[in-house]
PDB file of C-alpha atoms in Angstrom:
ATOM      1  CA  GLU A   1      37.083   1.000   6.424  1.00 56.00           C
ATOM      2  CA  THR A   2      36.020  -2.051   4.424  1.00 71.00           C
ATOM      3  CA  GLY A   3      32.455  -3.281   4.428  1.00 90.00           C
ATOM      4  CA  VAL A   4      31.140  -6.824   4.595  1.00 95.00           C
ATOM      5  CA  THR A   5      32.142  -9.037   1.695  1.00 96.00           C
ATOM      6  CA  GLN A   6      30.501 -12.337   0.806  1.00 97.00           C
ATOM      7  CA  SER A   7      31.516 -15.062  -1.602  1.00 97.00           C
ATOM      8  CA  PRO A   8      30.480 -16.469  -3.927  1.00 97.00           C
ATOM      9  CA  THR A   9      27.826 -14.068  -5.254  1.00 96.00           C
ATOM     10  CA  HIS A  10      25.842 -16.804  -6.996  1.00 96.00           C
ATOM     11  CA  LEU A  11      25.789 -20.564  -6.639  1.00 96.00           C
ATOM     12  CA  ILE A  12      23.797 -23.403  -8.147  1.00 98.00           C
ATOM     13  CA  LYS A  13      23.709 -26.740  -6.310  1.00 98.00           C
ATOM     14  CA  THR A  14      21.842 -30.009  -6.670  1.00 98.00           C
ATOM     15  CA  ARG A  15      19.471 -31.289  -4.030  1.00 98.00           C
ATOM     16  CA  GLY A  16      21.341 -33.380  -1.443  1.00 98.00           C
ATOM     17  CA  GLN A  17      24.670 -31.606  -1.948  1.00 98.00           C
ATOM     18  CA  GLN A  18      26.530 -29.515   0.611  1.00 98.00           C
ATOM     19  CA  VAL A  19      27.492 -25.856   0.319  1.00 98.00           C
ATOM     20  CA  THR A  20      29.826 -23.440   2.117  1.00 98.00           C
ATOM     21  CA  LEU A  21      29.290 -19.682   2.006  1.00 98.00           C
ATOM     22  CA  ARG A  22      31.897 -17.202   3.221  1.00 98.00           C
ATOM     23  CA  CYS A  23      31.812 -13.804   4.840  1.00 97.00           C
ATOM     24  CA  SER A  24      34.398 -11.240   5.865  1.00 96.00           C
ATOM     25  CA  SER A  25      33.132  -8.856   8.523  1.00 92.00           C
ATOM     26  CA  GLN A  26      33.524  -5.085   8.520  1.00 91.00           C
ATOM     27  CA  SER A  27      36.729  -3.852  10.111  1.00 88.00           C
ATOM     28  CA  GLY A  28      36.241  -3.461  13.871  1.00 86.00           C
ATOM     29  CA  HIS A  29      33.156  -5.696  14.034  1.00 89.00           C
ATOM     30  CA  ASN A  30      33.511  -8.856  16.144  1.00 90.00           C
ATOM     31  CA  THR A  31      30.049 -10.357  15.658  1.00 92.00           C
ATOM     32  CA  VAL A  32      28.636 -12.020  12.566  1.00 95.00           C
ATOM     33  CA  SER A  33      25.003 -12.963  11.999  1.00 94.00           C
ATOM     34  CA  TRP A  34      23.628 -14.981   9.103  1.00 97.00           C
ATOM     35  CA  TYR A  35      20.211 -14.461   7.571  1.00 96.00           C
ATOM     36  CA  GLN A  36      18.188 -16.275   4.922  1.00 97.00           C
ATOM     37  CA  GLN A  37      16.051 -14.105   2.667  1.00 96.00           C
ATOM     38  CA  ALA A  38      13.511 -15.900   0.500  1.00 94.00           C
ATOM     39  CA  LEU A  39      12.200 -14.085  -2.538  1.00 91.00           C
ATOM     40  CA  GLY A  40       9.814 -11.291  -1.561  1.00 89.00           C
ATOM     41  CA  GLN A  41      10.336 -11.744   2.165  1.00 92.00           C
ATOM     42  CA  GLY A  42      12.294 -10.176   4.971  1.00 94.00           C
ATOM     43  CA  PRO A  43      15.542 -11.702   6.244  1.00 95.00           C
ATOM     44  CA  GLN A  44      15.134 -14.609   8.679  1.00 94.00           C
ATOM     45  CA  PHE A  45      17.731 -15.119  11.423  1.00 92.00           C
ATOM     46  CA  ILE A  46      19.785 -18.320  11.078  1.00 95.00           C
ATOM     47  CA  PHE A  47      22.449 -17.873  13.769  1.00 94.00           C
ATOM     48  CA  GLN A  48      25.047 -15.552  15.182  1.00 93.00           C
ATOM     49  CA  TYR A  49      28.738 -16.060  15.928  1.00 94.00           C
ATOM     50  CA  TYR A  50      30.758 -14.258  18.555  1.00 92.00           C
ATOM     51  CA  ARG A  51      34.216 -15.191  19.834  1.00 91.00           C
ATOM     52  CA  GLU A  52      34.239 -18.133  17.444  1.00 93.00           C
ATOM     53  CA  GLU A  53      31.167 -19.721  19.042  1.00 94.00           C
ATOM     54  CA  GLU A  54      27.496 -19.879  18.105  1.00 93.00           C
ATOM     55  CA  ASN A  55      25.747 -17.210  20.137  1.00 90.00           C
ATOM     56  CA  GLY A  56      22.074 -17.603  19.280  1.00 88.00           C
ATOM     57  CA  ARG A  57      20.108 -19.535  16.689  1.00 90.00           C
ATOM     58  CA  GLY A  58      16.857 -19.093  14.843  1.00 89.00           C
ATOM     59  CA  ASN A  59      14.408 -21.764  13.761  1.00 91.00           C
ATOM     60  CA  PHE A  60      16.729 -23.613  11.370  1.00 95.00           C
ATOM     61  CA  PRO A  61      17.631 -27.330  11.465  1.00 97.00           C
ATOM     62  CA  PRO A  62      21.075 -28.633  12.491  1.00 97.00           C
ATOM     63  CA  ARG A  63      22.093 -29.157   8.866  1.00 98.00           C
ATOM     64  CA  PHE A  64      22.699 -25.383   8.921  1.00 98.00           C
ATOM     65  CA  SER A  65      25.996 -24.887  10.727  1.00 97.00           C
ATOM     66  CA  GLY A  66      28.698 -22.283  10.878  1.00 97.00           C
ATOM     67  CA  LEU A  67      32.145 -21.242  11.934  1.00 97.00           C
ATOM     68  CA  GLN A  68      33.837 -18.034  12.955  1.00 96.00           C
ATOM     69  CA  PHE A  69      37.571 -17.560  12.659  1.00 95.00           C
ATOM     70  CA  PRO A  70      40.002 -15.517  14.826  1.00 93.00           C
ATOM     71  CA  ASN A  71      39.870 -12.661  12.286  1.00 91.00           C
ATOM     72  CA  TYR A  72      36.046 -12.597  12.777  1.00 92.00           C
ATOM     73  CA  SER A  73      35.315 -13.894   9.286  1.00 94.00           C
ATOM     74  CA  SER A  74      32.673 -16.611   9.120  1.00 97.00           C
ATOM     75  CA  GLU A  75      31.338 -19.523   7.116  1.00 98.00           C
ATOM     76  CA  LEU A  76      27.830 -20.867   6.717  1.00 98.00           C
ATOM     77  CA  ASN A  77      27.548 -24.550   5.844  1.00 98.00           C
ATOM     78  CA  VAL A  78      24.380 -26.245   4.678  1.00 98.00           C
ATOM     79  CA  ASN A  79      24.245 -30.034   4.346  1.00 98.00           C
ATOM     80  CA  ALA A  80      21.738 -32.170   2.472  1.00 98.00           C
ATOM     81  CA  LEU A  81      20.423 -29.242   0.449  1.00 98.00           C
ATOM     82  CA  GLU A  82      16.689 -29.043  -0.186  1.00 98.00           C
ATOM     83  CA  LEU A  83      14.835 -27.117  -2.872  1.00 98.00           C
ATOM     84  CA  ASP A  84      13.435 -24.765  -0.196  1.00 97.00           C
ATOM     85  CA  ASP A  85      16.971 -23.721   0.713  1.00 98.00           C
ATOM     86  CA  SER A  86      17.032 -21.644  -2.472  1.00 98.00           C
ATOM     87  CA  ALA A  87      17.338 -18.058  -1.209  1.00 97.00           C
ATOM     88  CA  LEU A  88      19.631 -15.085  -0.747  1.00 97.00           C
ATOM     89  CA  TYR A  89      21.953 -15.682   2.198  1.00 98.00           C
ATOM     90  CA  LEU A  90      23.022 -12.524   3.941  1.00 97.00           C
ATOM     91  CA  CYS A  91      25.888 -12.030   6.334  1.00 97.00           C
ATOM     92  CA  ALA A  92      25.754  -9.086   8.730  1.00 95.00           C
ATOM     93  CA  SER A  93      28.483  -7.868  11.036  1.00 93.00           C
ATOM     94  CA  SER A  94      27.995  -5.700  14.086  1.00 89.00           C
ATOM     95  CA  LEU A  95      29.876  -4.054  16.938  1.00 86.00           C
ATOM     96  CA  ASP A  96      28.173  -6.181  19.553  1.00 79.00           C
ATOM     97  CA  THR A  97      25.926  -9.199  19.910  1.00 77.00           C
ATOM     98  CA  THR A  98      22.679  -7.302  20.444  1.00 74.00           C
ATOM     99  CA  GLY A  99      22.691  -5.571  17.073  1.00 72.00           C
ATOM    100  CA  GLY A 100      21.831  -2.420  18.965  1.00 72.00           C
ATOM    101  CA  TYR A 101      24.157  -0.333  16.830  1.00 76.00           C
ATOM    102  CA  GLY A 102      22.802  -1.661  13.573  1.00 81.00           C
ATOM    103  CA  TYR A 103      24.016  -4.316  11.216  1.00 90.00           C
ATOM    104  CA  THR A 104      26.257  -3.901   8.194  1.00 92.00           C
ATOM    105  CA  PHE A 105      25.074  -6.367   5.578  1.00 95.00           C
ATOM    106  CA  GLY A 106      26.977  -7.870   2.709  1.00 96.00           C
ATOM    107  CA  SER A 107      25.425  -8.110  -0.743  1.00 96.00           C
ATOM    108  CA  GLY A 108      24.596 -11.758  -0.165  1.00 97.00           C
ATOM    109  CA  THR A 109      25.043 -15.097  -1.878  1.00 97.00           C
ATOM    110  CA  ARG A 110      22.202 -16.167  -4.147  1.00 97.00           C
ATOM    111  CA  LEU A 111      21.860 -19.952  -3.728  1.00 98.00           C
ATOM    112  CA  THR A 112      19.747 -21.924  -6.159  1.00 98.00           C
ATOM    113  CA  VAL A 113      19.045 -25.582  -5.409  1.00 98.00           C
ATOM    114  CA  VAL A 114      17.853 -27.647  -8.375  1.00 97.00           C
TER     115      VAL A 114
ATOM    116  CA  GLY B   1       8.992 -14.460  20.333  1.00 73.00           C
ATOM    117  CA  GLU B   2       8.941 -11.097  18.619  1.00 79.00           C
ATOM    118  CA  ASN B   3       6.660 -10.685  15.604  1.00 89.00           C
ATOM    119  CA  VAL B   4       7.027  -7.695  13.273  1.00 95.00           C
ATOM    120  CA  GLU B   5       4.321  -6.759  10.780  1.00 97.00           C
ATOM    121  CA  GLN B   6       4.849  -4.199   8.042  1.00 98.00           C
ATOM    122  CA  HIS B   7       2.396  -2.299   5.833  1.00 97.00           C
ATOM    123  CA  PRO B   8       1.868  -1.645   3.018  1.00 97.00           C
ATOM    124  CA  SER B   9       3.622  -4.316   0.996  1.00 97.00           C
ATOM    125  CA  THR B  10       3.799  -2.014  -2.028  1.00 98.00           C
ATOM    126  CA  LEU B  11       3.645   1.772  -2.247  1.00 98.00           C
ATOM    127  CA  SER B  12       3.724   3.961  -5.313  1.00 98.00           C
ATOM    128  CA  VAL B  13       4.080   7.749  -5.078  1.00 98.00           C
ATOM    129  CA  GLN B  14       4.811  10.655  -7.376  1.00 98.00           C
ATOM    130  CA  GLU B  15       8.187  12.322  -7.140  1.00 98.00           C
ATOM    131  CA  GLY B  16       8.036  15.036  -4.507  1.00 97.00           C
ATOM    132  CA  ASP B  17       5.247  13.395  -2.497  1.00 98.00           C
ATOM    133  CA  SER B  18       5.703  11.873   0.947  1.00 98.00           C
ATOM    134  CA  ALA B  19       5.784   8.153   1.720  1.00 98.00           C
ATOM    135  CA  VAL B  20       4.887   6.501   5.011  1.00 98.00           C
ATOM    136  CA  ILE B  21       5.571   2.887   5.965  1.00 98.00           C
ATOM    137  CA  LYS B  22       4.226   1.432   9.206  1.00 98.00           C
ATOM    138  CA  CYS B  23       5.322  -1.466  11.405  1.00 98.00           C
ATOM    139  CA  THR B  24       3.957  -3.073  14.549  1.00 97.00           C
ATOM    140  CA  TYR B  25       5.807  -5.306  16.983  1.00 96.00           C
ATOM    141  CA  SER B  26       4.624  -7.699  19.643  1.00 93.00           C
ATOM    142  CA  ASP B  27       7.324  -7.874  22.328  1.00 90.00           C
ATOM    143  CA  SER B  28       7.228  -4.903  24.696  1.00 89.00           C
ATOM    144  CA  ALA B  29      10.864  -5.635  25.627  1.00 88.00           C
ATOM    145  CA  SER B  30      12.041  -4.588  22.152  1.00 90.00           C
ATOM    146  CA  ASN B  31      14.141  -1.464  22.473  1.00 89.00           C
ATOM    147  CA  TYR B  32      15.872  -0.850  19.153  1.00 91.00           C
ATOM    148  CA  PHE B  33      14.137  -0.298  15.807  1.00 95.00           C
ATOM    149  CA  PRO B  34      16.222   0.090  12.662  1.00 95.00           C
ATOM    150  CA  TRP B  35      15.062   0.677   9.102  1.00 97.00           C
ATOM    151  CA  TYR B  36      16.883  -0.802   6.137  1.00 97.00           C
ATOM    152  CA  LYS B  37      16.783   0.008   2.434  1.00 98.00           C
ATOM    153  CA  GLN B  38      17.492  -2.802  -0.015  1.00 97.00           C
ATOM    154  CA  GLU B  39      18.210  -2.059  -3.646  1.00 95.00           C
ATOM    155  CA  LEU B  40      18.171  -4.695  -6.338  1.00 91.00           C
ATOM    156  CA  GLY B  41      21.120  -7.071  -6.070  1.00 87.00           C
ATOM    157  CA  LYS B  42      22.389  -5.565  -2.819  1.00 90.00           C
ATOM    158  CA  GLY B  43      22.150  -6.307   0.869  1.00 93.00           C
ATOM    159  CA  PRO B  44      20.004  -4.200   3.208  1.00 95.00           C
ATOM    160  CA  GLN B  45      21.541  -0.858   4.178  1.00 95.00           C
ATOM    161  CA  LEU B  46      20.763   0.846   7.489  1.00 94.00           C
ATOM    162  CA  ILE B  47      19.159   4.233   6.809  1.00 96.00           C
ATOM    163  CA  ILE B  48      17.867   5.299  10.218  1.00 96.00           C
ATOM    164  CA  ASP B  49      17.192   3.801  13.628  1.00 94.00           C
ATOM    165  CA  ILE B  50      15.440   4.724  16.852  1.00 94.00           C
ATOM    166  CA  ARG B  51      15.708   3.532  20.413  1.00 90.00           C
ATOM    167  CA  SER B  52      12.822   3.042  22.806  1.00 85.00           C
ATOM    168  CA  ASN B  53      13.721   6.065  24.908  1.00 86.00           C
ATOM    169  CA  VAL B  54      13.074   8.408  21.977  1.00 85.00           C
ATOM    170  CA  GLY B  55       9.775   9.199  20.230  1.00 92.00           C
ATOM    171  CA  GLU B  56      11.054  10.657  16.983  1.00 95.00           C
ATOM    172  CA  LYS B  57      14.271  10.957  15.038  1.00 95.00           C
ATOM    173  CA  LYS B  58      14.964  12.839  11.824  1.00 97.00           C
ATOM    174  CA  ASP B  59      17.777  12.756   9.298  1.00 95.00           C
ATOM    175  CA  GLN B  60      17.276  15.139   6.369  1.00 96.00           C
ATOM    176  CA  ARG B  61      14.303  13.792   4.362  1.00 97.00           C
ATOM    177  CA  ILE B  62      13.886  10.689   6.503  1.00 98.00           C
ATOM    178  CA  ALA B  63      12.187  10.487   9.900  1.00 98.00           C
ATOM    179  CA  VAL B  64      11.097   7.670  12.164  1.00 98.00           C
ATOM    180  CA  THR B  65       8.462   7.832  14.911  1.00 97.00           C
ATOM    181  CA  LEU B  66       7.897   5.359  17.712  1.00 97.00           C
ATOM    182  CA  ASN B  67       4.811   4.798  19.833  1.00 96.00           C
ATOM    183  CA  LYS B  68       5.821   2.389  22.602  1.00 93.00           C
ATOM    184  CA  THR B  69       2.350   2.186  24.083  1.00 94.00           C
ATOM    185  CA  ALA B  70       0.789   1.104  20.817  1.00 95.00           C
ATOM    186  CA  LYS B  71       3.892  -0.869  19.816  1.00 95.00           C
ATOM    187  CA  HIS B  72       4.214   0.669  16.403  1.00 95.00           C
ATOM    188  CA  PHE B  73       6.805   2.688  14.540  1.00 97.00           C
ATOM    189  CA  SER B  74       6.785   4.394  11.184  1.00 98.00           C
ATOM    190  CA  LEU B  75       9.180   5.581   8.503  1.00 98.00           C
ATOM    191  CA  HIS B  76       8.453   8.892   6.818  1.00 98.00           C
ATOM    192  CA  ILE B  77      10.191   9.976   3.622  1.00 98.00           C
ATOM    193  CA  THR B  78       9.491  13.504   2.420  1.00 98.00           C
ATOM    194  CA  GLU B  79      10.156  15.021  -1.009  1.00 98.00           C
ATOM    195  CA  THR B  80      10.620  11.575  -2.514  1.00 98.00           C
ATOM    196  CA  GLN B  81      13.017  11.115  -5.413  1.00 97.00           C
ATOM    197  CA  PRO B  82      13.262   8.294  -7.980  1.00 96.00           C
ATOM    198  CA  GLU B  83      16.429   7.048  -6.250  1.00 96.00           C
ATOM    199  CA  ASP B  84      14.336   6.372  -3.137  1.00 98.00           C
ATOM    200  CA  SER B  85      12.755   3.479  -5.067  1.00 98.00           C
ATOM    201  CA  ALA B  86      13.736   0.268  -3.253  1.00 98.00           C
ATOM    202  CA  VAL B  87      12.449  -2.280  -0.755  1.00 97.00           C
ATOM    203  CA  TYR B  88      12.343  -0.982   2.816  1.00 98.00           C
ATOM    204  CA  PHE B  89      12.438  -3.232   5.885  1.00 98.00           C
ATOM    205  CA  CYS B  90      11.675  -2.421   9.474  1.00 97.00           C
ATOM    206  CA  ALA B  91      13.170  -4.494  12.282  1.00 95.00           C
ATOM    207  CA  ALA B  92      12.951  -4.872  16.046  1.00 93.00           C
ATOM    208  CA  SER B  93      15.676  -5.994  18.418  1.00 87.00           C
ATOM    209  CA  ILE B  94      15.187  -7.339  21.913  1.00 73.00           C
ATOM    210  CA  PRO B  95      17.835  -6.846  24.609  1.00 68.00           C
ATOM    211  CA  ASN B  96      19.689 -10.009  25.601  1.00 65.00           C
ATOM    212  CA  ASN B  97      18.437 -11.639  22.431  1.00 65.00           C
ATOM    213  CA  ASN B  98      20.659 -11.984  19.429  1.00 75.00           C
ATOM    214  CA  ASP B  99      17.812 -12.205  16.972  1.00 79.00           C
ATOM    215  CA  MET B 100      16.707  -9.101  15.100  1.00 87.00           C
ATOM    216  CA  ARG B 101      13.239  -9.644  13.603  1.00 91.00           C
ATOM    217  CA  PHE B 102      12.457  -8.091  10.241  1.00 94.00           C
ATOM    218  CA  GLY B 103       9.177  -7.127   8.639  1.00 96.00           C
ATOM    219  CA  ALA B 104       8.252  -8.558   5.261  1.00 96.00           C
ATOM    220  CA  GLY B 105       9.263  -5.391   3.424  1.00 97.00           C
ATOM    221  CA  THR B 106       7.627  -2.562   1.466  1.00 98.00           C
ATOM    222  CA  ARG B 107       8.412  -2.050  -2.197  1.00 98.00           C
ATOM    223  CA  LEU B 108       8.434   1.720  -2.742  1.00 98.00           C
ATOM    224  CA  THR B 109       8.238   3.060  -6.288  1.00 98.00           C
ATOM    225  CA  VAL B 110       8.718   6.779  -6.884  1.00 98.00           C
ATOM    226  CA  LYS B 111       7.431   7.813 -10.278  1.00 96.00           C
ATOM    227  CA  PRO B 112       9.151  10.771 -11.970  1.00 93.00           C
TER     228      PRO B 112
END
């Protein structure tokens, strides 16, 4: 059973650029949630994908968007990067949309915006 | 929406001592409360969870208690070891809501 894998592990971008982060869910998990974790803080919910559609969204602007593919893998896209977007981006897969069986997190992508 | 508060933010104990981390939540509809351990450079890892129909759950040296009336839950680690050093997060999940809310984290240091 493979866990959640995220790529790339680290990324440096310039303000105003666009970025795409990728996630492969754990085998058997059909739901993917994305979280932003600023330094020294807990993860903040960005959105969730289920059956290739957005299935819930946190307090993030529309320049944060995503995709889910038929194999349940997912992408997070961020347009017009701002300095405050610098954070660890975590992908979590789960058995269902409620998270009631726990999340399996990847190791994250560390994004630095300069 | 749900608000989760976690205390303390840092905790330092001697190896072999017990450690307790406490969280409170605001939404009485929350029914699932997981705890995650995050080591440096890694994503959070689920270590134990509890549902609202249970008051206590134990797994070896780790236990979690839940007080639904007071809306708080706690993580207890006994016989701490240096490898328990990490950041611990509590979280609360609300049914029919796809958002799991996390506390701000507790940095636990176990001194040998």
